[in-house]
Rosetta silent file (secondary structure, phi, psi, omega in degrees, C-alpha in Angstrom):
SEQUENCE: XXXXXXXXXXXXXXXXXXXXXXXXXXXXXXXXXXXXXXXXXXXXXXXXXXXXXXXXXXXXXXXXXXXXXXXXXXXXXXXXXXXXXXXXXXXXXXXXXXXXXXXXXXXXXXXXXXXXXXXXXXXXXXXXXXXXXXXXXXXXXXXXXXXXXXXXXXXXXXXXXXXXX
SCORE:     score description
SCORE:     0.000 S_00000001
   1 L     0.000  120.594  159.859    0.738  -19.956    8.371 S_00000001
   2 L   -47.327  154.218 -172.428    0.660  -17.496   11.343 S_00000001
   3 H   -63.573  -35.924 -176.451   -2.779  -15.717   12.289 S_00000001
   4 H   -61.393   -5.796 -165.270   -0.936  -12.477   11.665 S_00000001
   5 H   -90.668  -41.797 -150.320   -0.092  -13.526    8.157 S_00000001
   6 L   -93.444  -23.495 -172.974   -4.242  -14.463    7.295 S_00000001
   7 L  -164.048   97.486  152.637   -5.335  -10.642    8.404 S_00000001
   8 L   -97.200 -161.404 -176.441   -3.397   -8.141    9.471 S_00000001
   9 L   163.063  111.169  166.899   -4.736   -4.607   10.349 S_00000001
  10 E  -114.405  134.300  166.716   -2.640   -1.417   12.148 S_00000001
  11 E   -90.562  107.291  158.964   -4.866    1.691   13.288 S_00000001
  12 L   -79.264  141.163  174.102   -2.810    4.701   13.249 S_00000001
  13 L  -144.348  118.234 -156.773   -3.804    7.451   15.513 S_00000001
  14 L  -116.915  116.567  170.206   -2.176   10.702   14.814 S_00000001
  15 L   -94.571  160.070  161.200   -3.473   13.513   17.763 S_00000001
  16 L   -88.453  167.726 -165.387   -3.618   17.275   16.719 S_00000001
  17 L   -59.683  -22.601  168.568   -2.245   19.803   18.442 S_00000001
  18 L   -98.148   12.192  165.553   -4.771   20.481   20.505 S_00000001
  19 L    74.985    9.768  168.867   -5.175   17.350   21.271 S_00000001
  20 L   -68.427  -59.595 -172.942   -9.534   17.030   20.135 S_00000001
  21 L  -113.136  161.981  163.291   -9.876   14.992   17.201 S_00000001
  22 L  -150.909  170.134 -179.923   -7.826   12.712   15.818 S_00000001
  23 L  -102.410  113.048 -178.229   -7.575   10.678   12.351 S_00000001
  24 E   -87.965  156.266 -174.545   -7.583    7.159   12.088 S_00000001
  25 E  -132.729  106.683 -169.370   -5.969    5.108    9.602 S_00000001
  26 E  -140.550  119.522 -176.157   -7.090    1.222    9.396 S_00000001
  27 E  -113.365  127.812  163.853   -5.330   -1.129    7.036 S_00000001
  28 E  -124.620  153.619 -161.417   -6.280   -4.899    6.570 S_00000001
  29 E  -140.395  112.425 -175.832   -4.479   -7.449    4.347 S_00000001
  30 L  -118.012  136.862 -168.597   -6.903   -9.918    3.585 S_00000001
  31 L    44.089   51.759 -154.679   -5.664  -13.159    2.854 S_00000001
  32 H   -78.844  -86.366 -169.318   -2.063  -12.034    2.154 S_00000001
  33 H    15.016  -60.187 -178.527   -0.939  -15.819    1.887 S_00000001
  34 H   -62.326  -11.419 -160.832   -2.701  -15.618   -1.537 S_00000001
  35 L   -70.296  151.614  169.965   -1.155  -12.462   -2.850 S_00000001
  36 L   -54.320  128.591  135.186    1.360  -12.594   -6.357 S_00000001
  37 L    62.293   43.026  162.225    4.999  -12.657   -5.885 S_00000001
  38 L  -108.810  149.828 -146.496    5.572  -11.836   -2.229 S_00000001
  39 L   -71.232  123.148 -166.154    8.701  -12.854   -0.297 S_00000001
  40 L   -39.256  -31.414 -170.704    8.500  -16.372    0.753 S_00000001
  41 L   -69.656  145.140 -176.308   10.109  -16.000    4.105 S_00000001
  42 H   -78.789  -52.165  175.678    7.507  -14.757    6.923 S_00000001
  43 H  -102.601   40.204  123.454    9.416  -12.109    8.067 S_00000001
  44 H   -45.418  -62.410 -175.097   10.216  -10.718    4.837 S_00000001
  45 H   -49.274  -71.329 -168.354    6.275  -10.541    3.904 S_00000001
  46 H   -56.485   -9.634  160.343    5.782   -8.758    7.293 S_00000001
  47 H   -92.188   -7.705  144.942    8.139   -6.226    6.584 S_00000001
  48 H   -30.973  -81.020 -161.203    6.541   -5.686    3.064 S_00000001
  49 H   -61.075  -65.601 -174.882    3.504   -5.360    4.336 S_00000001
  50 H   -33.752  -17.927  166.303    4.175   -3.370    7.056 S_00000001
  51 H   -95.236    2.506 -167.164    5.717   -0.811    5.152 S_00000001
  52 H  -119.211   -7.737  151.111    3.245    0.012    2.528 S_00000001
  53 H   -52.980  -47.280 -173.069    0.515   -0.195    5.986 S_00000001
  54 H   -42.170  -87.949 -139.055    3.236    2.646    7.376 S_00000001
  55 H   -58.209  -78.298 -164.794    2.588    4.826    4.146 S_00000001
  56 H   -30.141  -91.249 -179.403   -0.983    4.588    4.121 S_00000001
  57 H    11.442  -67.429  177.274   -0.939    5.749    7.597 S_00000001
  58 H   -45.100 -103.223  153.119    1.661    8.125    6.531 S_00000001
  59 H    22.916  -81.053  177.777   -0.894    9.424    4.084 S_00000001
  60 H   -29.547  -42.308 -173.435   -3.929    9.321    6.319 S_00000001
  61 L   -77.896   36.952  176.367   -2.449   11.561    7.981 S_00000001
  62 L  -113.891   -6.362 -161.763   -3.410   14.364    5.725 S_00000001
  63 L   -95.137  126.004  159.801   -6.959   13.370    6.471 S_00000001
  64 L   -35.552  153.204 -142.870   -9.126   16.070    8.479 S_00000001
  65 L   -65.262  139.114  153.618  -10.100   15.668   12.695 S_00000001
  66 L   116.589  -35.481 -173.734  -12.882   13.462   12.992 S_00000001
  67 E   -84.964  154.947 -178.880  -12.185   11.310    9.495 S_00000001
  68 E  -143.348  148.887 -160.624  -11.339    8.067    9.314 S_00000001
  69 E  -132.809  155.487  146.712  -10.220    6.062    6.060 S_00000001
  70 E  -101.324  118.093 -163.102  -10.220    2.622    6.118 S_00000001
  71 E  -137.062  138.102  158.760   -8.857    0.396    3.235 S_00000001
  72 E  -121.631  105.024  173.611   -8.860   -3.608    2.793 S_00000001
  73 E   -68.392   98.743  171.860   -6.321   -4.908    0.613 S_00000001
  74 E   -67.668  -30.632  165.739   -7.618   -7.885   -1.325 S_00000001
  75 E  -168.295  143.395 -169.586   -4.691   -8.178   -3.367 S_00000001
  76 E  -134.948  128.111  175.837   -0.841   -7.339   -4.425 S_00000001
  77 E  -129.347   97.303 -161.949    1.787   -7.767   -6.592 S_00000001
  78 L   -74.041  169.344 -167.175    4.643   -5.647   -6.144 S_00000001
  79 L   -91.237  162.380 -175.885    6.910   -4.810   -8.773 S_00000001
  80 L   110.029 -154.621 -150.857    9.517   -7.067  -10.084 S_00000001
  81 L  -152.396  132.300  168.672    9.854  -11.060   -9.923 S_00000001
  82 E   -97.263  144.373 -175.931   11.232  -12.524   -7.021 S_00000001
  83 L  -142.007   95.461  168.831   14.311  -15.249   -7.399 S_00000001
  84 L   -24.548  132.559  177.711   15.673  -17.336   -4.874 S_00000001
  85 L  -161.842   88.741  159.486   19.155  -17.206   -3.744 S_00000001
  86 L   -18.590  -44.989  179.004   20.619  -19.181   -1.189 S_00000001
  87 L   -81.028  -19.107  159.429   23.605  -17.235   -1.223 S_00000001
  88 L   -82.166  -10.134  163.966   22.121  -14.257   -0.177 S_00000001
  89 L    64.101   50.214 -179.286   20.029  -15.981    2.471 S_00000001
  90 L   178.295  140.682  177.090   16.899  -13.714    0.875 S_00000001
  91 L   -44.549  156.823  161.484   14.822  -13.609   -2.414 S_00000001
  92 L  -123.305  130.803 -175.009   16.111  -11.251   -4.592 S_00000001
  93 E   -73.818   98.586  174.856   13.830   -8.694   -6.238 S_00000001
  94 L  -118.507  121.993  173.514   14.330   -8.318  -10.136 S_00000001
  95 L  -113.808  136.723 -172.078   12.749   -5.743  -12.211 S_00000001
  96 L   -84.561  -58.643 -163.582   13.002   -6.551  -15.797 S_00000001
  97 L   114.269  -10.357  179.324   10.062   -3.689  -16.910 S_00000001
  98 L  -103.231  113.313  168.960    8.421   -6.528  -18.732 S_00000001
  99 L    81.809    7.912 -169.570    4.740   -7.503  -17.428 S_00000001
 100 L   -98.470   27.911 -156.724    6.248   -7.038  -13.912 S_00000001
 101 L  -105.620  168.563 -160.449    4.812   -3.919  -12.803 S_00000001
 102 L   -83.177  147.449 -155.756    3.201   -3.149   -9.181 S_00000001
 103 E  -150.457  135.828  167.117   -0.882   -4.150   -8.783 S_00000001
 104 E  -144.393  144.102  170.042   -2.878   -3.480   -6.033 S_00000001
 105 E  -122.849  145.437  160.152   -7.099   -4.135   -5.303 S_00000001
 106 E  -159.270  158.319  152.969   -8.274   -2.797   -2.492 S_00000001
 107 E   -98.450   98.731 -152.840  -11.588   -1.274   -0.895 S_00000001
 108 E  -110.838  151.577  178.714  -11.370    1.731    0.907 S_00000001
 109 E  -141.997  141.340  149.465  -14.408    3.937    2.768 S_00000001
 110 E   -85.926  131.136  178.202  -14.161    7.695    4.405 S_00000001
 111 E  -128.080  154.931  176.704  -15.913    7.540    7.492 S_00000001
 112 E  -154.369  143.698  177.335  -16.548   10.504   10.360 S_00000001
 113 L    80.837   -0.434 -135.506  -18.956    9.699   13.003 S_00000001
 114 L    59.265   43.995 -178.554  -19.808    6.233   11.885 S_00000001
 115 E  -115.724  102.460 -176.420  -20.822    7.625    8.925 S_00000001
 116 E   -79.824  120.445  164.737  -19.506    6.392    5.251 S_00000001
 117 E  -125.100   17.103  173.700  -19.134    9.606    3.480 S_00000001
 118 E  -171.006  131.915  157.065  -17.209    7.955    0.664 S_00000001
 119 E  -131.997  163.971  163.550  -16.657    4.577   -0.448 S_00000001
 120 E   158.034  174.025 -168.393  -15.326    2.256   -3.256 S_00000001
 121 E  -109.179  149.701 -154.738  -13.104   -0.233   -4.833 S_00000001
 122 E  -157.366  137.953 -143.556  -10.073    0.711   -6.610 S_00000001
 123 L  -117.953   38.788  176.295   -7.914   -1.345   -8.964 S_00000001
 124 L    -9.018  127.607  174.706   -3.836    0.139   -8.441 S_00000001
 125 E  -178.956  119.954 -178.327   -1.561   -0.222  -11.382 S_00000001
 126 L  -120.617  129.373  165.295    1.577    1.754  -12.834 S_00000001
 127 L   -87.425  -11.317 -125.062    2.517    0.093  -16.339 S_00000001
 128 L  -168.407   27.904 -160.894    4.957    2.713  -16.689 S_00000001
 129 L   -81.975  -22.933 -175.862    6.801    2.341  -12.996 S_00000001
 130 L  -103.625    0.674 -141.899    9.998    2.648  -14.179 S_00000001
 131 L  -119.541  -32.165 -167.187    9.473    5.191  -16.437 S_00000001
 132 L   -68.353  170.324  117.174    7.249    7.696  -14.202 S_00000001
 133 L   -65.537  138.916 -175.046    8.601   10.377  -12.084 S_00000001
 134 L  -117.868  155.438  156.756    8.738    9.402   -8.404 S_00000001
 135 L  -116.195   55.269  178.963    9.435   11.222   -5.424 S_00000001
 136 L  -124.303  150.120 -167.186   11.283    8.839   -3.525 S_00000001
 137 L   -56.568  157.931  169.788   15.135    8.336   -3.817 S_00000001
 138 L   -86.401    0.238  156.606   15.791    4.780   -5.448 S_00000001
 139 L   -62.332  -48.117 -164.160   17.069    3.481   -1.719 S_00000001
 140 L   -85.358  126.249 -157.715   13.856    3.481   -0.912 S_00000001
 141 L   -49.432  138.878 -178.590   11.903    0.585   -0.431 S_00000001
 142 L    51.950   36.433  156.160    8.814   -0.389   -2.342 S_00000001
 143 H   -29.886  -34.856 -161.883    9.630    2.971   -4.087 S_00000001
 144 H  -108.653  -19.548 -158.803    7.454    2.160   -6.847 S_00000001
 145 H  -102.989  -43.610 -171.121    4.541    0.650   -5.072 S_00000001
 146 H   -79.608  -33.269  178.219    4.260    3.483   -2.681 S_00000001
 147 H   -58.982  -32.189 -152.374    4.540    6.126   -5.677 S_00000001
 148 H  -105.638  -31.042  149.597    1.393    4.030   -7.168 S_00000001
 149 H   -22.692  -81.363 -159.355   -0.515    4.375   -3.756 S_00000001
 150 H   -54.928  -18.848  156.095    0.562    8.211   -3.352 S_00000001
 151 H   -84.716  -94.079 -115.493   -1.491    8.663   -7.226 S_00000001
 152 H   -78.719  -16.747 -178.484   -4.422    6.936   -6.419 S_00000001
 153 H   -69.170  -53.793 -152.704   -4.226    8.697   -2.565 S_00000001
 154 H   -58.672  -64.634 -177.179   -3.783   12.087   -4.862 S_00000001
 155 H   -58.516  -62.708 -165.857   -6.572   11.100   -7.349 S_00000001
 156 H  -112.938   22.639 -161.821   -9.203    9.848   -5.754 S_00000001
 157 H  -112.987  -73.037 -175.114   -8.792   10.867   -1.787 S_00000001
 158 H   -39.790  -40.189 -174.899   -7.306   13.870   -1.676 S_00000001
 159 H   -56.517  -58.936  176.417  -10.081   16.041   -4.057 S_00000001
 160 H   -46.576  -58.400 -139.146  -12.838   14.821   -1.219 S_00000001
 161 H   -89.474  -30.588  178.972  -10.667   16.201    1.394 S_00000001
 162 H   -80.172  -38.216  154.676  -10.207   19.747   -0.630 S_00000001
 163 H   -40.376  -83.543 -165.234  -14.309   19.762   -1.676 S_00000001
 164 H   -54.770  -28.161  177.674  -14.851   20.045    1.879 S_00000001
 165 L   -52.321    0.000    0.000  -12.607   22.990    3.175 S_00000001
């Protein structure tokens, strides 16, 4: 297994317009090897992961100058089943709707200063993924996983950032 494979971790750094502060975004994948039903090939996984690092990021960047959110993903199971197919020379994703739905653990902390002004562990799951409204087109990738992010960003992130204004 490549090192990048056992822990990976992107910082985004978004400046503001004036260029003072800026908001960090720092995603780790701990132990990804171990994770449910991720695509055998390595760079399949790394473009997995790498896109649902983007959309945190993406996300983060909603966070006010000076904050910084940090989240370590312990574990994931995106939705669907994966099925080998030779002829396509890539897994193929199938969602049935039964017991397949997308799971995430992760721990996340707001920090400003070197300061934890929020922390905790948080247990991602839509049972109901196919079923929900989303608002991404169904082209888009990990459509479902990032819709179960963007509630739990919504739910438990966002309110701290609106308390403070």
């Amino acid at each position: 297994m490549k090192p990048f494979m056992k822990t990976m971790a992107l910082a985004g750094l978004l400046a503001l317009a004036a260029g003072s502060a800026s908001a960090a975004v720092n995603v780790t994948w701990v132990h990804p090897e171990n994770f449910h039903d991720l695509p055998f090939a390595g760079w399949e996984r790394k473009e997995m992961l790498d896109q649902i690092t983007d959309h945190f990021v993406k996300l983060g960047a909603n966070l006010p100058p000076g904050e910084d959110l940090r989240i370590e993903i312990t574990d994931f199971d995106p939705a669907g089943r994966l099925i080998p197919s030779a002829r396509l020379g890539r897994d193929l994703r199938v969602l049935t709707g039964r017991a397949d739905w997308p799971r995430m653990e992760l721990n996340y902390a707001i920090e400003q200063n070197g300061q934890v002004l929020k922390s905790g562990q948080a247990q991602l799951q839509d049972m109901n993924y196919q079923q929900t409204f989303s608002h991404y087109f169904d082209s888009e990738p990990y459509r479902y996983e990032k819709q179960m992010i963007d509630d739990w960003f919504d739910k438990t992130i966002a309110p701290i950032q609106k308390k403070r204004r």
